Amino acid sequence: MRRQQTAILEWLLLAALLLAGAWVLWIQLRPPRGLGPQIAAHAVAITATPLPGTGTRISGARLAGALALASDDPGFGGLSGLAALPDGRLLAVSDAGQWLLMRPVVQGGALVGVTDAEMGGLPAPPGGEKYDMDSEAVQVSPDGRTWVSFEQQHRILIYDGVPPRRPVAARWHTPAMRWAPNGGGEALALLPDGALLWLPEHAQAGVHRGVFTDAAGQTSSITVAGLPGFAITDAVALDGARVLLLHRRFTGVETAAALSLIDVAALPSGSATARPLLRWDRNSAWPIDNMEGAALVREAGRPVLYVVSDDNFSRAQRTLLLRLELPAGMKN
């Protein structure tokens, strides 16, 4: 009888693992959600629910507020990229080819809400189709243009203004043709000198094979050794010497996120190695979900990182916005 019970439990566990694996595969490999005609810019009401953990530290970084964001707007969700604007607002892009602007509300150094939210559709280039608009990363250059990285057809579209009004240029790079359709340019960083780093989500043979364009406009293939077992989901220049990488592990059974650093000086040589900075998971004091976007601001010289999660338009997940005060030793 005991052997029979053990066998039944083993089969139930196997079935649960198979169901979890199938769900993750569907979430990761399904085609991007289509929205039909381009969505016009409009105000959106967002409910921000504070989450526990504020004030706790991991590896010297402090959680300065965490929110669960929700909206009745049918286009809200799927946030995959995040950028900070000079006026204090955050710009996000989604898997459904939409942009979202919002202003964090900070009181006493802690994130307590968001306001002034509006959203709209990313304009497709002439001849482009909506299913090609799976946006995964966003940056805003000093000249006010919006740079957006897309999966499926891996390319970078450069838009005039914020919010993105019309595409004025596009960048295609040969190395990106080898990226998986749903595992491409998740991470896009613009460096202070005008250089560009573009990295895919998934590693091949232990390294992420990306693209680096230096300040002179010379583009080359590079490899970045990431964190074992993690995907790279965003990148942001910490300063002229270092790039901060956001990583996530999302299997349906395990959910974790991590931050690491790579040295800009190593990129022209063709290879760099990520140095782990911190990690959190479901057992940590910080909230966790499918963390995909990161944006950096500086307050009194100290770096503060906003991190957003992608809920995959699933009721089983949440859209989280975290505010992290990075260690004081990471100042310029």
Coordinates of N, CA and C in Angstrom, one line a residue, residues 62-257:
R62 N 18.5 49.0 -0.7 CA 17.3 49.1 0.1 C 16.1 49.3 -0.7
L63 N 15.0 48.5 -0.3 CA 13.7 48.7 -1.0 C 13.0 49.9 -0.5
A64 N 12.9 50.9 -1.4 CA 12.3 52.2 -1.0 C 10.8 52.3 -1.5
G65 N 10.1 51.2 -1.4 CA 8.7 51.2 -1.8 C 8.4 50.2 -2.9
A66 N 7.3 49.6 -2.8 CA 6.9 48.6 -3.9 C 5.4 48.7 -4.0
L67 N 4.9 48.6 -5.3 CA 3.5 48.8 -5.6 C 3.0 47.7 -6.5
A68 N 1.8 47.2 -6.3 CA 1.1 46.4 -7.3 C 0.2 47.3 -8.1
L69 N 0.4 47.4 -9.4 CA -0.3 48.3 -10.3 C -1.4 47.5 -11.0
A70 N -2.6 48.2 -11.1 CA -3.7 47.5 -11.8 C -4.6 48.6 -12.5
S71 N -5.2 48.2 -13.6 CA -6.1 49.2 -14.3 C -7.2 48.4 -15.0
D72 N -8.4 49.0 -15.1 CA -9.4 48.4 -15.9 C -9.3 48.6 -17.4
D73 N -8.3 49.4 -17.8 CA -8.0 49.6 -19.2 C -7.6 48.3 -19.9
P74 N -8.2 47.9 -20.9 CA -7.9 46.6 -21.5 C -6.5 46.5 -22.0
G75 N -5.9 47.6 -22.3 CA -4.5 47.5 -22.9 C -3.4 47.5 -21.8
F76 N -3.8 47.7 -20.5 CA -2.8 47.8 -19.5 C -2.2 46.4 -19.2
G77 N -0.8 46.4 -19.0 CA -0.1 45.2 -18.7 C 0.9 44.8 -19.7
G78 N 1.6 43.7 -19.4 CA 2.7 43.3 -20.3 C 3.9 44.2 -20.4
L79 N 4.1 44.9 -19.3 CA 5.2 45.9 -19.4 C 6.6 45.2 -19.4
S80 N 7.4 45.5 -20.4 CA 8.6 44.8 -20.6 C 9.8 45.7 -20.6
G81 N 9.7 47.0 -20.8 CA 10.8 47.9 -20.8 C 10.5 49.1 -20.1
L82 N 11.5 49.8 -19.5 CA 11.3 51.0 -18.7 C 12.4 52.0 -18.9
A83 N 12.1 53.3 -18.9 CA 13.1 54.3 -19.0 C 12.6 55.5 -18.2
A84 N 13.6 56.2 -17.6 CA 13.4 57.4 -16.8 C 13.5 58.7 -17.7
L85 N 12.6 59.6 -17.5 CA 12.6 60.9 -18.2 C 13.2 62.0 -17.4
P86 N 13.8 63.0 -18.0 CA 14.3 64.1 -17.2 C 13.3 64.8 -16.3
D87 N 12.0 64.8 -16.6 CA 11.0 65.5 -15.8 C 10.5 64.6 -14.7
G88 N 11.1 63.4 -14.5 CA 10.7 62.6 -13.4 C 9.7 61.5 -13.7
R89 N 9.1 61.5 -14.9 CA 8.2 60.5 -15.3 C 8.9 59.2 -15.7
L90 N 8.2 58.1 -15.7 CA 8.7 56.8 -16.3 C 8.0 56.5 -17.6
L91 N 8.7 56.0 -18.5 CA 8.1 55.6 -19.8 C 8.3 54.0 -19.9
A92 N 7.2 53.3 -20.1 CA 7.3 51.9 -20.3 C 6.7 51.5 -21.6
V93 N 7.2 50.3 -22.1 CA 6.6 49.7 -23.3 C 6.1 48.3 -23.0
S94 N 5.2 47.8 -23.8 CA 4.6 46.5 -23.5 C 4.7 45.5 -24.7
D95 N 4.4 44.3 -24.3 CA 4.4 43.2 -25.3 C 3.4 43.4 -26.4
A96 N 2.4 44.3 -26.1 CA 1.3 44.5 -27.1 C 1.6 45.8 -28.0
G97 N 2.8 46.3 -27.9 CA 3.2 47.4 -28.8 C 2.5 48.7 -28.3
Q98 N 2.5 48.9 -27.0 CA 1.9 50.1 -26.4 C 3.0 50.8 -25.5
W99 N 2.8 52.1 -25.3 CA 3.6 52.8 -24.4 C 2.8 53.3 -23.2
L100 N 3.4 53.5 -22.1 CA 2.7 54.0 -20.9 C 3.6 55.0 -20.2
L101 N 3.1 56.2 -19.9 CA 3.8 57.2 -19.2 C 3.1 57.3 -17.8
M102 N 3.9 57.4 -16.8 CA 3.4 57.6 -15.4 C 4.4 58.3 -14.6
R103 N 4.0 59.0 -13.5 CA 4.8 59.8 -12.7 C 4.8 59.1 -11.3
P104 N 6.0 58.6 -10.8 CA 6.0 58.0 -9.5 C 5.8 59.1 -8.4
V105 N 5.0 58.7 -7.4 CA 4.8 59.6 -6.2 C 5.7 59.1 -5.1
V106 N 6.6 60.0 -4.7 CA 7.6 59.6 -3.7 C 7.4 60.5 -2.5
Q107 N 7.2 59.9 -1.3 CA 7.0 60.7 -0.1 C 8.0 60.2 1.0
G108 N 8.8 61.1 1.5 CA 9.8 60.6 2.5 C 10.8 59.6 1.9
G109 N 11.1 59.7 0.6 CA 12.0 58.8 0.0 C 11.4 57.5 -0.4
A110 N 10.1 57.3 -0.1 CA 9.5 56.0 -0.4 C 8.4 56.1 -1.6
L111 N 8.4 55.2 -2.4 CA 7.4 55.1 -3.5 C 6.0 54.7 -2.9
V112 N 5.0 55.6 -3.1 CA 3.7 55.4 -2.5 C 2.6 55.4 -3.5
G113 N 2.9 55.7 -4.8 CA 1.8 55.7 -5.8 C 2.3 56.2 -7.1
V114 N 1.4 56.2 -8.1 CA 1.8 56.8 -9.4 C 0.6 57.7 -9.8
T115 N 0.9 58.7 -10.7 CA -0.1 59.6 -11.1 C 0.2 60.0 -12.6
D116 N -0.7 60.9 -13.1 CA -0.5 61.4 -14.5 C -0.2 60.3 -15.5
A117 N -1.0 59.2 -15.4 CA -0.7 58.1 -16.3 C -1.5 58.3 -17.6
E118 N -0.8 58.0 -18.7 CA -1.5 58.0 -20.0 C -0.8 56.9 -20.9
M119 N -1.5 56.4 -21.9 CA -0.9 55.3 -22.7 C -1.5 55.4 -24.1
G120 N -0.8 54.7 -25.0 CA -1.2 54.7 -26.4 C -0.4 53.7 -27.2
G121 N -0.7 53.6 -28.5 CA 0.0 52.6 -29.3 C 1.3 53.1 -29.9
L122 N 2.3 52.2 -30.0 CA 3.5 52.6 -30.7 C 3.2 52.6 -32.2
P123 N 3.5 53.7 -32.9 CA 3.2 53.7 -34.3 C 4.1 52.8 -35.1
A124 N 3.5 52.0 -35.9 CA 4.3 51.0 -36.8 C 4.9 51.8 -38.0
P125 N 6.1 51.4 -38.5 CA 6.6 52.1 -39.6 C 5.8 51.7 -40.9
P126 N 5.9 52.5 -42.0 CA 5.2 52.2 -43.2 C 5.4 50.7 -43.6
G127 N 4.3 50.0 -43.8 CA 4.3 48.6 -44.2 C 4.4 47.7 -43.1
G128 N 4.6 48.2 -41.8 CA 4.7 47.4 -40.7 C 3.4 46.8 -40.2
E129 N 3.4 45.7 -39.6 CA 2.2 45.0 -39.1 C 2.2 45.1 -37.5
K130 N 1.0 45.0 -37.0 CA 0.9 45.1 -35.5 C 1.5 43.9 -34.8
Y131 N 1.5 42.7 -35.5 CA 2.1 41.6 -34.8 C 3.6 41.7 -34.8
D132 N 4.2 42.6 -35.5 CA 5.6 42.9 -35.5 C 6.0 43.8 -34.3
M133 N 5.1 44.3 -33.5 CA 5.3 45.3 -32.6 C 5.4 44.8 -31.1
D134 N 6.1 43.7 -30.9 CA 6.4 43.1 -29.6 C 7.5 43.9 -29.0
S135 N 7.2 45.0 -28.3 CA 8.3 45.9 -27.8 C 8.8 45.3 -26.4
E136 N 10.1 45.3 -26.3 CA 10.7 44.7 -25.1 C 11.6 45.6 -24.3
A137 N 12.1 46.7 -24.9 CA 13.1 47.6 -24.1 C 12.9 49.0 -24.7
V138 N 13.2 50.0 -23.9 CA 13.0 51.3 -24.3 C 14.1 52.2 -23.6
Q139 N 14.6 53.2 -24.4 CA 15.5 54.2 -23.9 C 15.2 55.5 -24.5
V140 N 15.5 56.6 -23.8 CA 15.3 57.9 -24.4 C 16.7 58.6 -24.4
S141 N 17.1 59.0 -25.6 CA 18.4 59.6 -25.8 C 18.3 61.1 -25.4
P142 N 19.5 61.7 -25.2 CA 19.5 63.1 -24.8 C 18.8 64.1 -25.8
D143 N 18.7 63.7 -27.0 CA 18.1 64.6 -28.0 C 16.5 64.4 -28.0
G144 N 16.0 63.6 -27.0 CA 14.6 63.5 -26.9 C 13.9 62.4 -27.7
R145 N 14.7 61.6 -28.4 CA 14.1 60.6 -29.2 C 14.0 59.3 -28.4
T146 N 13.0 58.5 -28.7 CA 12.7 57.3 -28.0 C 13.2 56.1 -28.8
W147 N 14.0 55.2 -28.2 CA 14.5 54.1 -28.9 C 13.8 52.8 -28.3
V148 N 13.3 52.0 -29.2 CA 12.5 50.8 -28.7 C 13.0 49.6 -29.4
S149 N 13.3 48.6 -28.6 CA 13.7 47.3 -29.1 C 12.5 46.3 -29.3
F150 N 12.5 45.6 -30.4 CA 11.4 44.7 -30.7 C 11.9 43.3 -30.9
E151 N 11.0 42.3 -30.4 CA 11.2 40.9 -30.7 C 10.5 40.5 -31.9
Q152 N 10.5 39.2 -32.2 CA 9.9 38.5 -33.4 C 10.7 38.9 -34.6
Q153 N 10.6 40.1 -35.1 CA 11.5 40.7 -36.1 C 12.4 41.7 -35.3
H154 N 13.6 41.2 -35.0 CA 14.5 41.9 -34.1 C 15.1 43.1 -34.7
R155 N 14.7 44.3 -34.2 CA 15.2 45.5 -34.7 C 14.9 46.6 -33.6
I156 N 15.6 47.7 -33.8 CA 15.4 48.9 -33.0 C 14.7 50.0 -33.8
L157 N 13.6 50.5 -33.4 CA 13.0 51.6 -34.0 C 13.2 52.9 -33.2
I158 N 13.5 54.0 -33.9 CA 13.8 55.3 -33.2 C 12.7 56.2 -33.5
Y159 N 12.0 56.7 -32.5 CA 10.8 57.5 -32.6 C 11.2 59.0 -32.3
D160 N 10.4 59.9 -32.9 CA 10.5 61.3 -32.7 C 9.7 61.7 -31.5
G161 N 10.4 62.1 -30.4 CA 9.7 62.6 -29.2 C 9.3 61.6 -28.2
V162 N 8.7 62.1 -27.1 CA 8.2 61.4 -26.0 C 6.8 62.0 -25.7
P163 N 5.7 61.3 -25.7 CA 5.6 59.8 -26.1 C 6.0 59.7 -27.6
P164 N 6.3 58.4 -27.9 CA 6.7 58.1 -29.3 C 5.6 58.5 -30.3
R165 N 6.0 59.4 -31.3 CA 5.0 59.9 -32.2 C 5.1 59.2 -33.6
R166 N 6.3 59.2 -34.1 CA 6.4 58.5 -35.4 C 7.9 58.0 -35.5
P167 N 8.0 56.8 -36.2 CA 9.4 56.3 -36.3 C 10.2 57.0 -37.4
V168 N 11.4 57.5 -37.0 CA 12.2 58.3 -37.9 C 13.4 57.5 -38.4
A169 N 13.7 56.4 -37.8 CA 14.9 55.6 -38.2 C 14.8 54.2 -37.6
A170 N 15.5 53.3 -38.2 CA 15.5 51.9 -37.8 C 16.9 51.3 -37.8
R171 N 17.2 50.4 -36.9 CA 18.5 49.7 -36.9 C 18.3 48.2 -36.9
W172 N 18.9 47.6 -37.9 CA 18.9 46.1 -38.0 C 20.4 45.7 -37.9
H173 N 20.7 44.6 -37.2 CA 22.0 44.1 -37.1 C 22.1 42.6 -37.4
T174 N 23.0 42.2 -38.1 CA 23.1 40.8 -38.6 C 23.1 39.8 -37.4
P175 N 23.9 40.1 -36.3 CA 23.9 39.1 -35.2 C 22.5 38.8 -34.6
A176 N 21.6 39.8 -34.7 CA 20.3 39.6 -34.1 C 19.5 38.6 -34.9
M177 N 19.9 38.3 -36.2 CA 19.1 37.4 -37.0 C 19.2 36.0 -36.4
R178 N 20.2 35.7 -35.5 CA 20.4 34.4 -34.9 C 19.6 34.3 -33.6
W179 N 19.0 35.3 -33.1 CA 18.3 35.3 -31.9 C 17.0 34.5 -32.0
A180 N 16.5 33.9 -31.0 CA 15.2 33.2 -31.0 C 14.1 34.2 -31.2
P181 N 13.0 33.8 -31.9 CA 12.0 34.8 -32.1 C 11.4 35.4 -30.9
N182 N 11.3 34.7 -29.8 CA 10.7 35.2 -28.6 C 11.8 35.3 -27.5
G183 N 13.0 35.4 -27.9 CA 14.1 35.5 -26.9 C 15.2 36.5 -27.4
G184 N 14.7 37.6 -28.0 CA 15.7 38.5 -28.7 C 16.0 39.7 -27.8
G185 N 16.0 40.9 -28.4 CA 16.5 42.1 -27.7 C 15.8 42.6 -26.6
E186 N 15.9 41.9 -25.4 CA 15.2 42.3 -24.2 C 15.9 43.5 -23.5
A187 N 17.2 43.7 -23.8 CA 18.0 44.7 -23.0 C 18.7 45.7 -24.0
L188 N 18.4 46.9 -23.8 CA 18.9 48.0 -24.6 C 19.4 49.1 -23.7
A189 N 20.7 49.5 -23.8 CA 21.3 50.5 -23.0 C 22.0 51.6 -23.9
L190 N 21.7 52.8 -23.6 CA 22.4 53.9 -24.3 C 23.4 54.5 -23.3
L191 N 24.7 54.5 -23.7 CA 25.7 55.0 -22.8 C 25.9 56.5 -22.9
P192 N 26.5 57.2 -21.9 CA 26.6 58.6 -21.9 C 27.4 59.2 -23.2
D193 N 28.3 58.4 -23.7 CA 29.1 58.9 -24.9 C 28.4 58.6 -26.2
G194 N 27.1 58.0 -26.2 CA 26.4 57.7 -27.4 C 26.5 56.3 -27.8
A195 N 27.3 55.5 -27.2 CA 27.5 54.1 -27.5 C 26.2 53.3 -27.2
L196 N 26.0 52.2 -27.8 CA 24.7 51.4 -27.6 C 25.1 49.9 -27.3
L197 N 24.4 49.4 -26.4 CA 24.5 47.9 -26.0 C 23.1 47.3 -26.2
W198 N 23.1 46.2 -27.0 CA 21.8 45.5 -27.3 C 22.0 44.0 -27.0
L199 N 21.3 43.5 -26.1 CA 21.5 42.1 -25.7 C 20.2 41.2 -25.8
P200 N 20.4 40.0 -26.2 CA 19.2 39.1 -26.2 C 18.9 38.5 -24.8
E201 N 17.7 38.1 -24.7 CA 17.2 37.5 -23.4 C 18.0 36.2 -23.1
H202 N 18.1 35.3 -24.1 CA 18.6 34.0 -23.8 C 20.0 33.8 -24.2
A203 N 20.7 33.0 -23.4 CA 22.1 32.7 -23.7 C 22.2 31.5 -24.6
Q204 N 23.3 31.5 -25.3 CA 23.7 30.3 -26.2 C 25.0 29.9 -25.8
A205 N 25.1 28.6 -25.4 CA 26.4 28.0 -24.9 C 27.0 28.8 -23.8
G206 N 26.1 29.3 -22.9 CA 26.5 30.0 -21.7 C 26.7 31.5 -21.8
V207 N 26.6 32.1 -23.0 CA 26.8 33.5 -23.2 C 25.7 34.1 -24.0
H208 N 25.5 35.4 -23.8 CA 24.5 36.2 -24.5 C 25.2 36.9 -25.7
R209 N 24.8 36.6 -26.9 CA 25.5 37.1 -28.1 C 24.8 38.3 -28.5
G210 N 25.4 39.5 -28.2 CA 24.7 40.7 -28.5 C 25.5 41.6 -29.5
V211 N 25.1 42.9 -29.4 CA 25.6 43.9 -30.4 C 26.1 45.1 -29.6
F212 N 27.3 45.6 -29.9 CA 27.8 46.8 -29.3 C 28.2 47.8 -30.4
T213 N 27.6 49.0 -30.3 CA 28.0 50.1 -31.2 C 28.7 51.2 -30.4
D214 N 30.0 51.5 -30.8 CA 30.7 52.4 -30.0 C 30.4 53.9 -30.3
A215 N 31.0 54.8 -29.7 CA 30.6 56.2 -29.8 C 30.9 56.7 -31.2
A216 N 31.8 56.0 -31.9 CA 32.2 56.4 -33.3 C 31.2 55.8 -34.3
G217 N 30.3 54.9 -33.9 CA 29.4 54.3 -34.8 C 29.8 53.0 -35.3
Q218 N 30.9 52.4 -34.8 CA 31.3 51.1 -35.3 C 30.6 50.0 -34.5
T219 N 30.0 49.1 -35.2 CA 29.2 48.0 -34.6 C 29.9 46.7 -34.7
S220 N 29.9 45.9 -33.6 CA 30.5 44.6 -33.5 C 29.7 43.7 -32.7
S221 N 29.9 42.4 -33.0 CA 29.3 41.3 -32.2 C 30.1 41.2 -30.9
I222 N 29.3 40.9 -29.8 CA 30.0 40.7 -28.5 C 29.3 39.6 -27.8
T223 N 30.0 39.1 -26.8 CA 29.4 38.1 -25.9 C 29.4 38.6 -24.4
V224 N 28.4 38.3 -23.7 CA 28.3 38.7 -22.3 C 28.0 37.4 -21.5
A225 N 28.9 37.0 -20.6 CA 28.6 35.9 -19.8 C 27.7 36.3 -18.6
G226 N 26.4 35.9 -18.7 CA 25.5 36.4 -17.7 C 25.5 35.6 -16.4
L227 N 24.4 35.5 -15.7 CA 24.3 34.7 -14.5 C 23.7 33.4 -14.8
P228 N 24.3 32.3 -14.4 CA 23.8 30.9 -14.7 C 22.3 30.7 -14.3
G229 N 21.5 30.2 -15.2 CA 20.1 30.0 -14.9 C 19.2 31.2 -15.0
F230 N 19.7 32.3 -15.4 CA 18.9 33.6 -15.5 C 18.9 34.1 -17.0
A231 N 17.8 34.7 -17.3 CA 17.8 35.4 -18.6 C 18.1 36.9 -18.3
I232 N 18.6 37.6 -19.3 CA 18.7 39.1 -19.2 C 17.5 39.7 -19.8
T233 N 16.9 40.7 -18.9 CA 15.7 41.3 -19.3 C 15.8 42.8 -19.5
D234 N 16.8 43.4 -19.0 CA 17.0 44.9 -19.3 C 18.4 45.3 -19.0
A235 N 18.8 46.5 -19.4 CA 20.1 47.0 -19.2 C 20.0 48.5 -19.1
V236 N 20.8 49.1 -18.3 CA 20.8 50.6 -18.1 C 22.2 51.0 -17.7
A237 N 22.7 52.1 -18.3 CA 24.0 52.6 -18.0 C 24.0 53.2 -16.6
L238 N 24.9 52.6 -15.7 CA 25.0 53.2 -14.4 C 25.8 54.5 -14.5
D239 N 26.8 54.5 -15.3 CA 27.7 55.6 -15.6 C 28.4 55.3 -16.9
G240 N 29.5 56.1 -17.2 CA 30.2 55.8 -18.4 C 31.1 54.6 -18.3
A241 N 31.2 54.0 -17.2 CA 32.1 52.9 -17.0 C 31.4 51.5 -16.8
R242 N 30.2 51.6 -16.3 CA 29.5 50.3 -16.0 C 28.0 50.3 -16.5
V243 N 27.6 49.1 -16.8 CA 26.2 48.9 -17.2 C 25.6 48.0 -16.2
L244 N 24.4 48.3 -15.8 CA 23.6 47.5 -14.8 C 22.7 46.6 -15.6
L245 N 22.7 45.3 -15.3 CA 21.8 44.3 -16.0 C 20.8 43.8 -15.0
L246 N 19.6 43.7 -15.5 CA 18.5 43.1 -14.8 C 18.3 41.6 -15.3
H247 N 18.2 40.7 -14.4 CA 18.0 39.3 -14.8 C 16.8 38.7 -14.2
R248 N 16.2 37.7 -14.8 CA 15.1 37.1 -14.1 C 15.1 35.6 -14.4
R249 N 14.6 34.8 -13.5 CA 14.4 33.4 -13.6 C 12.9 33.2 -13.3
F250 N 12.2 32.6 -14.3 CA 10.7 32.5 -14.3 C 10.4 31.2 -14.9
T251 N 10.1 30.2 -14.0 CA 9.9 28.8 -14.6 C 8.5 28.3 -14.3
G252 N 7.7 29.1 -13.5 CA 6.4 28.6 -13.1 C 6.5 27.9 -11.7
V253 N 7.7 27.3 -11.5 CA 7.9 26.7 -10.1 C 8.8 27.7 -9.3
E254 N 9.8 28.3 -10.0 CA 10.7 29.2 -9.3 C 10.6 30.6 -10.0
T255 N 10.6 31.6 -9.2 CA 10.6 33.0 -9.6 C 11.7 33.7 -8.9
A256 N 12.6 34.3 -9.6 CA 13.7 35.1 -9.0 C 14.2 36.2 -9.9
A257 N 14.8 37.2 -9.4 CA 15.4 38.3 -10.1 C 16.8 38.6 -9.6

